[in-house]
CSV table of C-alpha atoms and ligand atoms in Angstrom, one decimal:
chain,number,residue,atom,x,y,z
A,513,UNK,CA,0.0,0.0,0.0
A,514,UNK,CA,1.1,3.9,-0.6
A,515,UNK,CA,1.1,5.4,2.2
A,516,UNK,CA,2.6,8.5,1.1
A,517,UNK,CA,0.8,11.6,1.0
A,518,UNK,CA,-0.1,13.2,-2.1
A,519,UNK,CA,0.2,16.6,-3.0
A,520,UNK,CA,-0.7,18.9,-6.0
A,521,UNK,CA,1.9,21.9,-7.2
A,522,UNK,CA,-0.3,24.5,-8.7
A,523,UNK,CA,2.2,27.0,-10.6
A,524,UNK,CA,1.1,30.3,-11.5
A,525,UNK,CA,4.3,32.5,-11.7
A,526,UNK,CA,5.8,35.1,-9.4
A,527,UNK,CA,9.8,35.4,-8.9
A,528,UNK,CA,10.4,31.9,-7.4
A,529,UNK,CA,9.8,30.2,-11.6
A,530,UNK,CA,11.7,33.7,-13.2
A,531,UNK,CA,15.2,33.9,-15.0
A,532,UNK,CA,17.1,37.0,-15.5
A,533,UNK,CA,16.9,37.7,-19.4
A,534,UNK,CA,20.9,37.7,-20.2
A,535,UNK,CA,20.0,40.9,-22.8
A,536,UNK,CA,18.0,42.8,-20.5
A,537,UNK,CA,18.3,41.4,-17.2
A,538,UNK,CA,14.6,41.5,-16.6
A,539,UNK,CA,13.1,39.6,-14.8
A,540,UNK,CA,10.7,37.1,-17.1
A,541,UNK,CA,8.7,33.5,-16.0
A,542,UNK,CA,9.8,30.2,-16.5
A,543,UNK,CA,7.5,27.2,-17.6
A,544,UNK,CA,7.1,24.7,-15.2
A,545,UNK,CA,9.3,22.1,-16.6
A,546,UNK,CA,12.3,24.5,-16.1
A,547,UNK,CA,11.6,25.5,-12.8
A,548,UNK,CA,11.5,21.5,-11.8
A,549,UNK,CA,14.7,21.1,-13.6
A,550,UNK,CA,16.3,23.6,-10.7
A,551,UNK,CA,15.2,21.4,-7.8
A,552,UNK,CA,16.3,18.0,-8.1
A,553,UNK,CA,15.5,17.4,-4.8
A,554,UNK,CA,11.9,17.4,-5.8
A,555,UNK,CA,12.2,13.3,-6.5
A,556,UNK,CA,13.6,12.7,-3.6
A,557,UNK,CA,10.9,14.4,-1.2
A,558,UNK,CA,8.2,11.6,0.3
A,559,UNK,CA,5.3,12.4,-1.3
A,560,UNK,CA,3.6,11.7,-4.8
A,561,UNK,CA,4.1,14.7,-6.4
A,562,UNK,CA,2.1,16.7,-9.3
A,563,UNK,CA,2.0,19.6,-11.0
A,564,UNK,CA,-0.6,22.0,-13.2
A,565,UNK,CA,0.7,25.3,-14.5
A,566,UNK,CA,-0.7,28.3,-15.9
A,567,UNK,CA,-0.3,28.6,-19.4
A,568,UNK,CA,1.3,31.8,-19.0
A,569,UNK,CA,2.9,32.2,-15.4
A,570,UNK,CA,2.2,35.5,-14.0
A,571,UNK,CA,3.9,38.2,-11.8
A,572,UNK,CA,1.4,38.3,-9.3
A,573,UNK,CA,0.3,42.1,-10.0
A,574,UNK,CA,-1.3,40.8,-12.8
A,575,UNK,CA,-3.2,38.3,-11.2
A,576,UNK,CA,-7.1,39.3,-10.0
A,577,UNK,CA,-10.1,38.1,-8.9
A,578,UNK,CA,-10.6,36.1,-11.8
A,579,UNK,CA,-7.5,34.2,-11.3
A,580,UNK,CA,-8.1,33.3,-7.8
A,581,UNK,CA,-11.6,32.2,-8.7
A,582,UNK,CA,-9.7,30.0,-11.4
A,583,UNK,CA,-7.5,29.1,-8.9
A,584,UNK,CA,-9.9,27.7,-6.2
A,585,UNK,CA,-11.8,25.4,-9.2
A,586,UNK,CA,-8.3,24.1,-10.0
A,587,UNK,CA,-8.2,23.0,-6.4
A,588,UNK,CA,-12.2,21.7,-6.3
A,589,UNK,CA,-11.5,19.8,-9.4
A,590,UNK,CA,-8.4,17.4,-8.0
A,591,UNK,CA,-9.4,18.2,-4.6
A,592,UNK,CA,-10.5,14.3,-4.0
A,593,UNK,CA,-6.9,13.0,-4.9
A,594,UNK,CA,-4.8,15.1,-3.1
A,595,UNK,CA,-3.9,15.5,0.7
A,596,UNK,CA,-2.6,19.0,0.2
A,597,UNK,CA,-1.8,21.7,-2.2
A,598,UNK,CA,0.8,24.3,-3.1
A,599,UNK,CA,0.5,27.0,-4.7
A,600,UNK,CA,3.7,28.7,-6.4
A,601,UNK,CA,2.7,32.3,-6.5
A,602,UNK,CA,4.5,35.7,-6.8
A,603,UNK,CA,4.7,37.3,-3.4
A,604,UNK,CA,3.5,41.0,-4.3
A,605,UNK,CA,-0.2,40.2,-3.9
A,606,UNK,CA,0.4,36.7,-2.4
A,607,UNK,CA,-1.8,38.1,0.5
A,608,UNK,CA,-4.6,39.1,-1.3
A,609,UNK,CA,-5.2,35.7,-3.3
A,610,UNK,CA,-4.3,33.6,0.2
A,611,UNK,CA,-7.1,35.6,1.6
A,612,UNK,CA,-9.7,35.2,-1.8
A,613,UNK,CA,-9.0,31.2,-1.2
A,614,UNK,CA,-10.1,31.1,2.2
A,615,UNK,CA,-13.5,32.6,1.3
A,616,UNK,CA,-13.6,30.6,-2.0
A,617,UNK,CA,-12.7,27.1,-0.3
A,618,UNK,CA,-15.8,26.7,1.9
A,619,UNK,CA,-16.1,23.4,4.5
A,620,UNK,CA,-12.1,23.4,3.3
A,621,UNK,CA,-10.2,20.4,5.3
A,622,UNK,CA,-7.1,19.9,3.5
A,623,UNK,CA,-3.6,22.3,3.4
A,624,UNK,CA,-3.3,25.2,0.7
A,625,UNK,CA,-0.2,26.3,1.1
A,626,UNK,CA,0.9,29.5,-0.7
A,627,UNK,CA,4.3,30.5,-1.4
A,628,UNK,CA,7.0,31.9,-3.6
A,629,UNK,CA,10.4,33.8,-3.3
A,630,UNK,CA,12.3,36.7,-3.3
A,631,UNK,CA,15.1,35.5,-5.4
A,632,UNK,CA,14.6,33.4,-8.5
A,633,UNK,CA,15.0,29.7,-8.1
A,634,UNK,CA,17.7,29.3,-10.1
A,635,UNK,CA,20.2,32.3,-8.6
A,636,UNK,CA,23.1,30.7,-6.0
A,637,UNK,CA,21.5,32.5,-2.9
A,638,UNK,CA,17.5,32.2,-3.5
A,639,UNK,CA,15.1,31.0,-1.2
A,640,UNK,CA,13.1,29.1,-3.3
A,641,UNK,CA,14.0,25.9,-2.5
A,642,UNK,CA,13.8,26.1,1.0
A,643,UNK,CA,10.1,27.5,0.6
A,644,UNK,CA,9.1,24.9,-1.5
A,645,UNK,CA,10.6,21.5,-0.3
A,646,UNK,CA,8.9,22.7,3.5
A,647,UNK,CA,5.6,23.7,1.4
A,648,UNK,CA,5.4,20.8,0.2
A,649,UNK,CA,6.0,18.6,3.5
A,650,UNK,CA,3.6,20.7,5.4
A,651,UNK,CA,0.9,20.1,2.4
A,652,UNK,CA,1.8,16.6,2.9
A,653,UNK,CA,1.5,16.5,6.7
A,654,UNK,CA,-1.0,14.4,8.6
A,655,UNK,CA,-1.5,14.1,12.4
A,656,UNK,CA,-2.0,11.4,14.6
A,657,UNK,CA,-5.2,10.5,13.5
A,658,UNK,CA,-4.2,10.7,9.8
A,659,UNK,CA,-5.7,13.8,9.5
A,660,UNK,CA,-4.1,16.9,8.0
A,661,UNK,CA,-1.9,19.2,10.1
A,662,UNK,CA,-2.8,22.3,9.0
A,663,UNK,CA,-6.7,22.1,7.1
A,664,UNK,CA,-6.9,26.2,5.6
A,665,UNK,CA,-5.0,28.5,3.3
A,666,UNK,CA,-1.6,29.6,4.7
A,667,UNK,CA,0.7,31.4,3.3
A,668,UNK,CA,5.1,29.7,4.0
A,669,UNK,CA,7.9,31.8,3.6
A,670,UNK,CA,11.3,31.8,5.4
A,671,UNK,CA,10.4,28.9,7.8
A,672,UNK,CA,7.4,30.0,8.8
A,673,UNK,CA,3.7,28.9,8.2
A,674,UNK,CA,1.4,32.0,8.5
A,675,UNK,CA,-2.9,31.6,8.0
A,676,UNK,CA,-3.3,33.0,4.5
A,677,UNK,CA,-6.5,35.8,5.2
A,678,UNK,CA,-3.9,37.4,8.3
A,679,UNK,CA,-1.1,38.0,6.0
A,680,UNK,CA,0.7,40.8,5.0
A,681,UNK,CA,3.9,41.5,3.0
A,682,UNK,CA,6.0,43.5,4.8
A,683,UNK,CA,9.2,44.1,3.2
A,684,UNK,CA,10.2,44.6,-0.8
A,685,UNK,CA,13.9,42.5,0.0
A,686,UNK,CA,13.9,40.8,2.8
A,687,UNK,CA,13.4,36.7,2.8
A,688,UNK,CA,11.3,37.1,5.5
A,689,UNK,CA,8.8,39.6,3.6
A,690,UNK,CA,5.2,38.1,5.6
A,691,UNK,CA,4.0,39.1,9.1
A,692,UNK,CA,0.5,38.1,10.5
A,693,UNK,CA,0.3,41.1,12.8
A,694,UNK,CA,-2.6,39.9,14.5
A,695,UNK,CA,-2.3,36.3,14.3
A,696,UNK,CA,0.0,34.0,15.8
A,697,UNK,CA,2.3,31.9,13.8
A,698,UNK,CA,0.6,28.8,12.9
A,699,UNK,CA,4.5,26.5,12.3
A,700,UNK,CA,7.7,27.2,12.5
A,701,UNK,CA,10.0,25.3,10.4
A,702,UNK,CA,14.0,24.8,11.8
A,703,UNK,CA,15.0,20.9,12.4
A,704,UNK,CA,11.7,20.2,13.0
A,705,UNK,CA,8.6,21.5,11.7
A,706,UNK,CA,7.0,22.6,15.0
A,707,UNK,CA,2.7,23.5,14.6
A,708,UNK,CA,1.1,25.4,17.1
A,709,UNK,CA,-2.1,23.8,17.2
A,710,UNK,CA,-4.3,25.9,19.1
A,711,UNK,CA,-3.1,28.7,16.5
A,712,UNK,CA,-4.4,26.5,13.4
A,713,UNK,CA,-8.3,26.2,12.4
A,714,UNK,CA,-9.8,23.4,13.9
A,715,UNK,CA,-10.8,20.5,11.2
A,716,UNK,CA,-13.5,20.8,9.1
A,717,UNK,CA,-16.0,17.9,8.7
A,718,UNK,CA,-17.7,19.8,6.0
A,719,UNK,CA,-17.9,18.8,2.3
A,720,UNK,CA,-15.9,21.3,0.1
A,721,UNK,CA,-17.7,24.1,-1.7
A,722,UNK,CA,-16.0,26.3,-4.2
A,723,UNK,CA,-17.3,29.5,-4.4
A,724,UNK,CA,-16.8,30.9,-7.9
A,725,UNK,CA,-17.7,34.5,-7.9
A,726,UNK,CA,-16.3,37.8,-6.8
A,727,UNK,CA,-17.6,41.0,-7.0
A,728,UNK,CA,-15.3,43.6,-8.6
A,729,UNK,CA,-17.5,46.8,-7.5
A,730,UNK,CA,-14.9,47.1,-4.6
A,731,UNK,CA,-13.0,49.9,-3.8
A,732,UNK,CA,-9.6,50.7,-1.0
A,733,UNK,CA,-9.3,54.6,-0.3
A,734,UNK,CA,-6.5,55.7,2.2
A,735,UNK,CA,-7.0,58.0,4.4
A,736,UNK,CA,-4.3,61.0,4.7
A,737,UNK,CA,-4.1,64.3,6.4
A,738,UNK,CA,-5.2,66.7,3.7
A,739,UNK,CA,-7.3,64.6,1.9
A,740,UNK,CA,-10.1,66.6,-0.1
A,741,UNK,CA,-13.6,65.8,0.2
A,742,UNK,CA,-13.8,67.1,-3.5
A,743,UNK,CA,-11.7,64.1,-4.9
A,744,UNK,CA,-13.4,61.7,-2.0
A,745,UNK,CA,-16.4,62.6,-3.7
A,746,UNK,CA,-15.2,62.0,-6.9
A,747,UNK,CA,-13.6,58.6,-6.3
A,748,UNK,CA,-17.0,57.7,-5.4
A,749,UNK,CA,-18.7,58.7,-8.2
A,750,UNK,CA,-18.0,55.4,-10.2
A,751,UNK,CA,-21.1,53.9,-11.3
A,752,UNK,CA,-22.3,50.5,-9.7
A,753,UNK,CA,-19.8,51.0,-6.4
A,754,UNK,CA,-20.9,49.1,-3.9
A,755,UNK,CA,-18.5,49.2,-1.3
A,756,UNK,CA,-15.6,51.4,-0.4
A,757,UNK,CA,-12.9,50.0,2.2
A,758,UNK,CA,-11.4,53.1,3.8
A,759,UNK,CA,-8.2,52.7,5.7
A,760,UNK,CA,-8.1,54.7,8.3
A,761,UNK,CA,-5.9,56.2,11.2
A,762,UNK,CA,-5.3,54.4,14.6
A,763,UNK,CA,-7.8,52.6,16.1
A,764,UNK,CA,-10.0,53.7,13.2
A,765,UNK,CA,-10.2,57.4,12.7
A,766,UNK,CA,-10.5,59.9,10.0
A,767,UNK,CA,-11.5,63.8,10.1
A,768,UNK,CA,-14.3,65.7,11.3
A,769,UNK,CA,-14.3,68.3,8.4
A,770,UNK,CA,-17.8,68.8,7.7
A,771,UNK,CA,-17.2,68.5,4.2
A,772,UNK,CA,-15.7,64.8,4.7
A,773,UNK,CA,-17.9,63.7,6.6
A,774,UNK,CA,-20.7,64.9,3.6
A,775,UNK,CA,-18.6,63.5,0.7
A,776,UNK,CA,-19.0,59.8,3.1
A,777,UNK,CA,-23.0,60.6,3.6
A,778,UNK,CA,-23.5,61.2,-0.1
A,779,UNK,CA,-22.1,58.0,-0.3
A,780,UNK,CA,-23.8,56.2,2.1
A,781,UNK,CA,-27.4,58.1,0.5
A,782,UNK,CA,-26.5,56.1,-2.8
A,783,UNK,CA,-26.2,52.7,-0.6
A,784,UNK,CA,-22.2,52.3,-0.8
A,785,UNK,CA,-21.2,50.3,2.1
A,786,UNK,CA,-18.2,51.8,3.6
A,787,UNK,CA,-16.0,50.0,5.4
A,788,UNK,CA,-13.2,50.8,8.3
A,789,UNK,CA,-9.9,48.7,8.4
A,790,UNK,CA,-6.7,50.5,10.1
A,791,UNK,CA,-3.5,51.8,8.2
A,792,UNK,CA,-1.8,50.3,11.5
A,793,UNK,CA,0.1,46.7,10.4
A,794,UNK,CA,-1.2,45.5,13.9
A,795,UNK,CA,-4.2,46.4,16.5
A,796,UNK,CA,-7.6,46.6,15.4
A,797,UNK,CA,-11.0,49.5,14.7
A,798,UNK,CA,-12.1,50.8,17.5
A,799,UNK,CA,-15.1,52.6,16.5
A,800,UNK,CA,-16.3,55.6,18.7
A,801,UNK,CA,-13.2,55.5,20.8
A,802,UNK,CA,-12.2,58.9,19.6
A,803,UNK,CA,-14.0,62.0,18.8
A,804,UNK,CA,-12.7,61.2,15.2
A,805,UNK,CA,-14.6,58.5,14.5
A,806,UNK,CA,-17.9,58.8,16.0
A,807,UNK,CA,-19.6,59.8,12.9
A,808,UNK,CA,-18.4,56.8,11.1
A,809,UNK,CA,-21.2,54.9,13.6
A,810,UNK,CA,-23.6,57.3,12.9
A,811,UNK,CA,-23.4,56.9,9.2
A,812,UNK,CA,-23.8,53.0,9.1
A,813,UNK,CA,-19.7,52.0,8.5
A,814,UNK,CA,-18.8,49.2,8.9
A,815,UNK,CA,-15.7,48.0,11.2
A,816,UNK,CA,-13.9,46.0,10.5
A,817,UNK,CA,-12.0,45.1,14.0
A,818,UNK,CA,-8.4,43.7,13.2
A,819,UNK,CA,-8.5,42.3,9.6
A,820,UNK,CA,-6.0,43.3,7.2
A,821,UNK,CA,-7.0,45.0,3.7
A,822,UNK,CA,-6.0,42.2,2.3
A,823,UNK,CA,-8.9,39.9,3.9
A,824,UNK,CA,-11.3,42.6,4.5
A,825,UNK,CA,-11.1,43.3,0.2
A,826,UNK,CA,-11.4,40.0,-0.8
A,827,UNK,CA,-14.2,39.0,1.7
A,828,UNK,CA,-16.3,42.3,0.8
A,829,UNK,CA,-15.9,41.1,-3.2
A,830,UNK,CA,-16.8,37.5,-2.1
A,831,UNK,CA,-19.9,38.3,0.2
A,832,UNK,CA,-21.2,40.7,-2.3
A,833,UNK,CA,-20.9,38.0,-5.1
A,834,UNK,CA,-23.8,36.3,-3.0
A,835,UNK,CA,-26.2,39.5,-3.5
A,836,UNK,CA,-26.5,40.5,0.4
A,837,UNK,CA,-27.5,44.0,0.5
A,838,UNK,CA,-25.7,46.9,2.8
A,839,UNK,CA,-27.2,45.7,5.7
A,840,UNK,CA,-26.6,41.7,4.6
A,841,UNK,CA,-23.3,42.7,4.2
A,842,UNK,CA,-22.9,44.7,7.9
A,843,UNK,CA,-24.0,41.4,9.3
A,844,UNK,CA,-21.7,39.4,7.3
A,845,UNK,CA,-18.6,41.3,8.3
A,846,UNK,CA,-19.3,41.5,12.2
A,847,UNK,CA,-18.5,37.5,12.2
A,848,UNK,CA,-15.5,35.9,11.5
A,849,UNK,CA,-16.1,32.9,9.1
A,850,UNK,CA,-12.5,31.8,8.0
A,851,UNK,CA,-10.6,32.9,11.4
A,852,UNK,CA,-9.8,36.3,9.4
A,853,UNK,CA,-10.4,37.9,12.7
A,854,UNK,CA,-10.8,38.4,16.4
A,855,UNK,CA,-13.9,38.4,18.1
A,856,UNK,CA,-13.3,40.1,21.2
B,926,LIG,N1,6.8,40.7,-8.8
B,926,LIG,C1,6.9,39.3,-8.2
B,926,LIG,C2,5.5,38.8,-8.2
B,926,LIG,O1,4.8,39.1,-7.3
B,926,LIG,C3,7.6,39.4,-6.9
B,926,LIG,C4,7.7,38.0,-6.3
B,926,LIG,O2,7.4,37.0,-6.8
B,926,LIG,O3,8.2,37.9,-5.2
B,926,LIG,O4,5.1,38.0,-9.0
């Protein structure tokens, strides 16, 4: 009998499968067969081993909401023969397809595991190898009841296993370019791989359901001091926005200038759903702490406690896919359904 565990590679581009063009020195992908040929190792790891590629891999910044819907079917269609899957992904907007997948994969109870590199696979001091060989265990790891260790999207990168909708990238160079501010590490890879179970979503007895919509209607707005309410208003003015995120300051606060605090009502009178997630990398919305955002209660946004913008995008465009309205939507947010954030 084969007792091995097997695992799917799902390639889709980013850094780790790129080759400096000797003309240019750009940066450009690598097919899948090439990016094999630079880990040998790969036949000697325990674990049946496949692969599907994109047809064209992809820096990540080209990748959408479309591509993590395609994505998540990849993984609903061979999800019955695999105990795990990896997903070789650029790092720039790693986050934001980790956190698409964990609303996508609904009753999910086997590993996605995301990850990727800073340095191209095939240059002497990368980190690709290291990320993908422990990838690819963890994807492949069962515990004592045969179960698998870690059944939800997470994102590994420099020996450490982080839950995919908490993530952030936090540096541009740096191997270790992924925090979960507000999260605790979920494994930490040195001689051993060591999980922290009680920071890893419980199993899911749940069939899977694959989600296959998102809806684009979405918007991010930063916050800054000096912002106009003139060019608030007109970001808003796109047709068919249904929901603005706003990051905001602290614990949640923006300012009390009349005219901003109009530009957000206007918005609100034409049933956008405005969100609050913090600027701050850790912490979480407070909302009505400070003077400076009490009118965000009164006008109906929504906070959005200590999710990243990451998570808090990608579950607005997948709870709107399922036609909840404003208020649908309010509900929706104030409960965690992936363990994207803290209840307190
Ligand atoms: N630009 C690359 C990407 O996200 C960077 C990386 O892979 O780390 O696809």
């Amino acid at each position: 009998m084969n007792d091995r565990a097997s695992v799917l590679l799902i390639y889709t581009g980013g850094t780790i499968g790129m080759w400096a063009d000797p003309r240019t020195g750009v940066l450009r992908p690598m097919d899948l067969a090439h990016l094999e040929e630079q880990v040998p190792e790969l036949q000697r790891i325990k674990v049946n081993l496949e692969s599907v590629a994109f047809d064209r891999p992809m820096d990540s910044s080209d990748l959408g909401p479309l591509d993590w819907v395609r994505i998540a079917r990849e993984i609903g269609k061979h999800y019955d023969r695999f105990d795990g899957f990896v997903i070789l992904h650029g790092s720039d907007t790693m986050a934001y397809t980790a956190s698409a997948l964990s609303f996508l994969l609904e009753g999910l109870s086997k590993p996605v595991i995301l990850t990727g590199s800073q340095l191209p696979i095939g240059t002497i001091r990368t980190d690709a190898k290291e990320n993908l060989i422990t990838a690819i265990e963890i994807a492949g790891a069962k515990d004592d009841l045969g179960r698998p260790m870690v059944p939800e999207v997470a994102v590994y990168f420099e020996y450490r296993l982080l839950r995919g909708n908490r993530t952030v990238k936090v540096h541009a160079e740096r191997f270790e370019a992924f925090r979960s501010p507000n999260w605790p590490v979920l494994a930490e890879a040195g001689v051993h791989i060591r999980y922290d179970r009680s920071a890893i979503l419980p199993f899911d007895p749940r069939a899977l359901k694959v989600h296959d919509h998102m809806d684009q209607r979405v918007a991010v707005i930063r916050l800054f001091p000096g912002i106009s309410p003139a060019w608030l208003d007109h970001a808003m003015i796109l047709p068919d926005l249904k929901a603005v995120i706003l990051t905001t300051f602290g614990s949640g606060n923006g300012p009390t200038e009349p005219a901003f605090i109009q530009a957000l009502r206007s918005a609100r009178e034409r049933d956008i759903a405005l969100l609050n997630v913090t600027q701050c990398v850790g912490g979480r919305v407070e909302q009505g702490r400070y003077t400076t955002s009490r009118a965000f209660t009164e006008l109906g946004v929504i906070p959005c406690a200590d999710m990243t913008v990451e998570a808090a995008l990608a579950k607005t465009m997948f709870l709107l896919a399922g036609n909840r309205g404003t208020e649908g939507l309010a509900q929706a947010m104030a409960t965690p359904i992936r363990g994207e954030f803290t209840l307190i």
